Coordinates of C-alpha atoms and ligand atoms in Angstrom, one line a residue:
M1 CA 72.5 -92.6 65.2
S2 CA 73.6 -90.9 61.9
E3 CA 76.6 -92.4 60.1
K4 CA 77.3 -88.7 58.6
Q5 CA 80.2 -86.7 59.9
L6 CA 80.8 -83.2 60.6
S7 CA 83.4 -81.1 58.5
I8 CA 84.6 -79.2 61.5
K9 CA 86.9 -80.7 64.2
H10 CA 86.0 -78.2 67.0
L11 CA 82.9 -76.2 68.0
T12 CA 84.4 -72.9 68.9
G13 CA 81.7 -70.8 67.1
L14 CA 78.9 -71.0 64.4
E15 CA 80.8 -68.3 62.1
G16 CA 81.6 -70.3 59.1
V17 CA 80.0 -73.5 60.0
P18 CA 78.3 -75.1 56.9
A19 CA 74.6 -75.3 56.8
D20 CA 75.0 -79.1 56.4
D21 CA 77.0 -79.5 59.6
I22 CA 74.2 -77.2 61.5
R23 CA 71.5 -79.5 60.1
L24 CA 73.4 -82.7 61.3
I25 CA 73.7 -81.4 64.6
L26 CA 70.0 -80.5 64.7
N27 CA 68.7 -83.8 63.4
T28 CA 71.0 -85.7 65.8
A29 CA 69.7 -83.7 68.6
D30 CA 66.1 -84.6 67.6
S31 CA 67.0 -88.3 68.2
F32 CA 68.4 -87.5 71.6
R33 CA 65.3 -85.5 72.4
E34 CA 63.5 -88.8 72.1
I35 CA 65.9 -90.7 74.3
L36 CA 65.5 -87.9 77.0
E37 CA 61.7 -88.9 77.0
R38 CA 62.5 -92.6 77.9
P39 CA 62.4 -93.9 81.4
I40 CA 66.1 -94.7 81.3
K41 CA 67.6 -91.8 79.6
K42 CA 71.1 -93.2 79.1
V43 CA 73.2 -94.6 76.0
P44 CA 76.7 -96.0 76.0
T45 CA 77.7 -93.9 73.0
L46 CA 80.7 -92.0 74.7
T47 CA 81.8 -95.1 76.8
G48 CA 85.7 -94.7 77.2
V49 CA 85.7 -91.0 76.2
T50 CA 87.0 -88.6 78.9
V51 CA 85.5 -85.0 78.9
V52 CA 86.8 -82.2 81.1
N53 CA 84.4 -79.3 81.9
F54 CA 86.3 -76.1 82.4
F55 CA 84.1 -73.1 83.7
Y56 CA 86.1 -70.1 84.3
E57 CA 82.7 -68.0 84.5
A58 CA 79.5 -68.6 86.3
S59 CA 76.9 -70.6 84.6
T60 CA 73.9 -72.8 85.5
R61 CA 72.1 -74.0 82.3
T62 CA 75.2 -74.6 80.2
R63 CA 77.4 -76.2 82.9
L64 CA 74.7 -78.5 84.1
S65 CA 73.4 -79.4 80.6
F66 CA 76.8 -80.4 79.3
E67 CA 77.5 -82.4 82.4
M68 CA 74.0 -84.1 82.2
A69 CA 74.7 -84.6 78.3
E70 CA 78.2 -86.4 79.0
K71 CA 76.6 -88.5 81.8
R72 CA 73.6 -89.6 79.8
L73 CA 76.2 -90.6 77.0
N74 CA 78.3 -92.7 79.6
A75 CA 81.4 -90.5 79.2
D76 CA 84.0 -90.2 82.0
V77 CA 83.4 -86.6 83.2
V78 CA 85.8 -84.4 85.2
N79 CA 84.9 -80.9 86.4
F80 CA 87.4 -78.2 86.8
S81 CA 86.6 -75.3 89.2
T82 CA 88.8 -72.3 89.1
S83 CA 88.2 -71.4 92.8
T84 CA 89.9 -74.7 93.9
S85 CA 92.5 -75.0 91.2
S86 CA 96.2 -73.8 90.7
A87 CA 94.6 -71.2 88.4
K88 CA 94.2 -69.2 91.7
K89 CA 98.3 -69.6 92.0
G90 CA 98.7 -67.9 88.5
E91 CA 99.0 -70.9 86.3
T92 CA 98.2 -70.0 82.8
L93 CA 95.4 -71.5 80.6
K94 CA 97.9 -73.2 78.4
D95 CA 99.7 -74.9 81.3
T96 CA 96.7 -76.0 82.9
I97 CA 95.2 -77.5 79.9
R98 CA 98.6 -79.2 78.9
N99 CA 99.0 -80.7 82.5
I100 CA 95.1 -81.9 82.3
E101 CA 95.7 -83.1 78.7
A102 CA 98.8 -85.2 80.0
M103 CA 96.3 -87.2 82.0
K104 CA 94.8 -88.4 78.8
I105 CA 91.7 -86.6 78.1
D106 CA 89.7 -86.3 74.9
M107 CA 87.4 -83.4 74.8
V108 CA 87.3 -80.0 76.7
V109 CA 84.2 -78.0 77.3
I110 CA 85.3 -74.3 78.2
R111 CA 83.6 -71.3 79.3
H112 CA 85.8 -68.3 79.6
G113 CA 85.6 -64.6 80.1
H114 CA 88.0 -63.9 77.2
S115 CA 86.9 -63.9 73.7
G116 CA 89.0 -66.5 71.7
A117 CA 90.2 -68.7 74.6
P118 CA 88.5 -71.7 73.0
D119 CA 90.3 -71.0 69.6
Y120 CA 93.5 -70.6 71.4
L121 CA 93.1 -74.1 73.2
A122 CA 92.2 -75.6 70.1
R123 CA 95.6 -74.5 68.8
V124 CA 97.8 -75.5 71.7
T125 CA 96.3 -78.9 72.5
D126 CA 95.2 -82.1 70.9
A127 CA 91.9 -82.4 72.7
I128 CA 88.7 -81.6 71.0
I129 CA 87.3 -78.1 72.1
L130 CA 83.5 -77.2 72.6
N131 CA 83.1 -73.5 73.3
A132 CA 80.6 -73.1 76.2
G133 CA 80.6 -69.1 75.8
D134 CA 83.7 -67.0 75.4
G135 CA 83.5 -63.4 76.4
C136 CA 81.7 -61.2 73.9
H137 CA 82.4 -63.7 71.0
E138 CA 80.2 -66.8 70.7
H139 CA 78.2 -69.4 72.5
P140 CA 77.5 -71.9 69.7
T141 CA 75.6 -74.5 71.6
Q142 CA 73.2 -71.9 72.8
G143 CA 72.7 -70.7 69.1
L144 CA 72.2 -74.4 68.1
L145 CA 69.6 -75.1 70.9
D146 CA 67.7 -71.8 69.8
L147 CA 67.8 -72.9 66.2
L148 CA 66.4 -76.4 67.3
T149 CA 63.7 -74.6 69.4
M150 CA 62.7 -72.5 66.4
R151 CA 62.7 -75.6 64.0
Q152 CA 60.4 -77.6 66.5
N153 CA 57.7 -74.8 66.9
L154 CA 57.6 -73.1 63.6
K155 CA 55.8 -74.7 60.6
K156 CA 57.8 -73.0 57.9
P157 CA 61.6 -73.5 56.9
F158 CA 64.3 -71.1 58.0
K159 CA 64.3 -69.5 54.6
D160 CA 60.9 -68.0 55.3
L161 CA 61.6 -67.1 59.0
R162 CA 62.0 -63.4 60.2
V163 CA 63.9 -63.5 63.6
V164 CA 64.4 -60.4 65.7
L165 CA 67.3 -60.5 68.3
V166 CA 66.7 -57.8 71.1
G167 CA 69.4 -56.4 73.5
D168 CA 72.9 -55.9 74.0
F169 CA 74.5 -56.8 70.7
R170 CA 77.8 -55.3 71.8
H171 CA 78.5 -57.7 74.6
S172 CA 76.2 -60.6 73.4
R173 CA 77.8 -63.8 72.4
V174 CA 74.4 -65.5 72.0
I175 CA 73.3 -62.9 69.5
R176 CA 76.4 -63.4 67.5
S177 CA 75.9 -67.3 67.4
N178 CA 72.3 -66.8 66.6
I179 CA 73.2 -64.6 63.6
W180 CA 75.8 -67.0 62.1
G181 CA 73.4 -70.1 62.7
L182 CA 70.3 -68.3 61.4
K183 CA 72.0 -66.8 58.3
A184 CA 73.5 -70.2 57.4
L185 CA 70.2 -71.7 57.3
G186 CA 68.8 -68.8 55.2
A187 CA 66.7 -66.9 57.7
S188 CA 66.1 -63.2 57.7
V189 CA 67.7 -61.6 60.9
A190 CA 67.3 -58.3 62.7
V191 CA 68.8 -57.0 65.8
C192 CA 67.2 -54.4 67.9
G193 CA 68.7 -52.4 70.7
P194 CA 69.9 -49.1 72.0
P195 CA 72.5 -47.5 69.5
S196 CA 75.1 -47.4 72.5
L197 CA 74.9 -51.1 72.7
I198 CA 75.3 -51.9 68.8
P199 CA 79.0 -52.5 68.1
A200 CA 81.0 -50.7 65.5
G201 CA 81.1 -52.7 62.3
A202 CA 77.7 -54.2 62.9
T203 CA 76.6 -53.6 59.3
A204 CA 79.4 -56.3 58.3
F205 CA 77.0 -58.8 59.7
D206 CA 74.6 -58.1 56.8
I207 CA 71.5 -57.9 59.2
D208 CA 68.7 -55.3 59.8
I209 CA 69.3 -53.0 62.6
Y210 CA 66.6 -51.2 64.6
D211 CA 66.3 -48.9 67.5
D212 CA 62.5 -49.1 67.6
L213 CA 61.3 -52.4 69.1
D214 CA 57.6 -52.0 67.8
E215 CA 58.9 -51.5 64.4
A216 CA 61.1 -54.4 64.5
L217 CA 58.5 -56.7 65.8
K218 CA 55.9 -56.0 63.0
D219 CA 56.7 -58.9 60.8
A220 CA 58.6 -61.1 63.3
D221 CA 58.0 -64.9 63.6
V222 CA 60.4 -65.2 66.4
V223 CA 61.7 -62.7 69.1
N224 CA 64.8 -63.8 71.0
V225 CA 65.4 -61.6 73.9
M226 CA 68.8 -61.2 75.4
R227 CA 69.5 -60.5 78.9
I228 CA 71.2 -57.2 79.8
Q229 CA 74.6 -58.0 81.0
L230 CA 74.9 -55.9 84.1
E231 CA 78.4 -57.3 84.8
R232 CA 79.6 -56.3 81.2
Q233 CA 78.3 -52.6 81.2
E234 CA 81.2 -50.2 81.4
G235 CA 78.6 -47.5 82.7
G236 CA 76.5 -44.9 80.8
L237 CA 75.7 -47.3 78.0
I238 CA 72.0 -47.5 79.1
P239 CA 70.5 -44.5 81.1
S240 CA 68.6 -46.9 83.5
L241 CA 66.9 -50.3 83.8
R242 CA 63.5 -48.8 84.0
E243 CA 64.3 -46.8 80.8
Y244 CA 65.6 -49.8 79.1
N245 CA 62.2 -51.8 80.2
R246 CA 60.0 -48.9 78.8
T247 CA 62.0 -48.7 75.4
F248 CA 63.2 -52.3 74.8
G249 CA 61.4 -54.5 77.3
L250 CA 59.0 -57.3 75.9
T251 CA 55.8 -56.5 77.6
S252 CA 52.2 -57.8 77.1
E253 CA 51.2 -54.4 75.7
R254 CA 54.1 -54.5 73.0
L255 CA 52.7 -58.1 72.0
K256 CA 49.3 -56.6 70.9
N257 CA 50.9 -55.4 67.6
T258 CA 52.8 -58.4 66.8
K259 CA 52.0 -61.7 65.0
K260 CA 49.5 -63.9 67.1
D261 CA 51.9 -66.8 67.0
L262 CA 55.1 -64.8 67.6
L263 CA 57.5 -67.4 69.3
I264 CA 59.2 -65.9 72.5
M265 CA 62.6 -66.9 73.4
H266 CA 65.2 -66.1 76.0
P267 CA 68.5 -67.8 76.6
G268 CA 68.4 -67.1 80.4
P269 CA 69.1 -66.0 82.9
I270 CA 66.3 -63.7 82.8
N271 CA 66.3 -60.1 84.4
R272 CA 62.5 -60.0 85.1
G273 CA 61.0 -56.7 84.5
V274 CA 63.9 -55.4 82.7
E275 CA 64.3 -56.9 79.1
I276 CA 61.2 -59.1 79.6
D277 CA 58.1 -59.0 81.9
T278 CA 57.2 -61.9 83.9
D279 CA 53.7 -62.5 82.3
V280 CA 55.4 -62.6 79.0
A281 CA 58.3 -64.8 80.0
D282 CA 55.9 -67.2 81.7
G283 CA 53.0 -66.8 79.0
P284 CA 51.6 -69.1 76.4
R285 CA 53.8 -68.0 73.6
S286 CA 57.2 -68.5 75.5
V287 CA 59.3 -71.5 74.9
I288 CA 62.2 -70.5 77.4
L289 CA 62.1 -73.7 79.3
Q290 CA 61.8 -75.7 76.0
Q291 CA 65.1 -74.1 75.1
V292 CA 66.7 -75.5 78.3
T293 CA 65.5 -78.9 77.5
N294 CA 66.8 -78.7 74.0
G295 CA 70.3 -77.7 75.5
V296 CA 70.7 -81.2 76.8
A297 CA 70.0 -82.8 73.4
I298 CA 72.0 -80.4 71.5
R299 CA 75.1 -80.9 73.7
M300 CA 74.6 -84.6 73.5
A301 CA 74.6 -84.4 69.7
S302 CA 77.6 -82.0 69.6
L303 CA 79.7 -84.2 71.8
V304 CA 78.8 -87.4 69.9
L305 CA 79.5 -86.0 66.4
L306 CA 82.8 -84.4 67.6
A307 CA 83.9 -87.3 69.7
P308 CA 87.2 -89.3 68.7
Q309 CA 86.4 -92.9 67.4
K310 CA 87.5 -95.3 70.1
E311 CA 88.3 -98.9 69.2
A312 CA 87.6 -101.4 72.1
V313 CA 91.0 -103.0 73.4
A314 CA 90.6 -106.6 74.7
G315 CA 92.3 -107.9 77.7
Ligands
CP1 N1 72.1 -69.5 78.6 C1 73.3 -69.5 79.4 O1 74.5 -69.4 78.8 O2 73.0 -69.6 80.5 P1 74.2 -69.8 81.6 O3 75.0 -68.7 81.9 O4 73.3 -70.3 83.0 O5 74.9 -71.1 81.4

């Protein structure tokens, strides 16, 4: 494993993370991908490190892949569930984390509905914080696994890559993490979506913005399609799901006018027939399940590179 170190202490977002840190995580994840192909997929790298997984919002891929990554690294793993905890009795996030910290933990993985919750924890605890998705802010390990998947499939450097992110920019933490990560590595980035779902201040991201998907996809090497977040729509932002599919859905008809080797990605969970049709999501250009596999490797790499150094104590 690499002797190099990250310049960041926590992974709460990709905004401001230097390109060298991103490359180090991707390179380390590549070596973990190799370990995941072995018959025994376990290494003792995090022996003696205790990781708590806090999931205040639903998750399948991120929660399971973090837990799998921790177990593959031989960490001690504790899972915190809001439905059976004193959060139900009104205990604050700060009190909850400080009480758990008093039990001597090292790292916290947190998914939370409020943007900024991971940064807040990083300020009020000594534990190392990894953001597993916070509100509409960022989802950095998703951004990193998307970068790794692009790097594995495309035969050109990021600086020559054109990536189109399609969907609900206003609510999407995945779009934000993709933008920061891609721009750090020099890629050309565009977002395409309904004007009602483009946030105020989007121009500050220094990206191209489209409301015509066919136009946006013309020169694209990668299209990363976002889920329409039905739970975060305030009403009236999109006319109907059928209309959304007609205007912004990735369909096989639409792919006829794109590059033949356009890479198709989606972070999941998928609304089939809304933002992407089933034949496209399951078709030959799709790497959606490869993204999921890469998720375990990226989370292993992030945990190892951020983990505190432990000295073995004799006797
Ligand atoms: N991509 C993603 O964050 O999926 P989950 O919500 O299932 O974790």
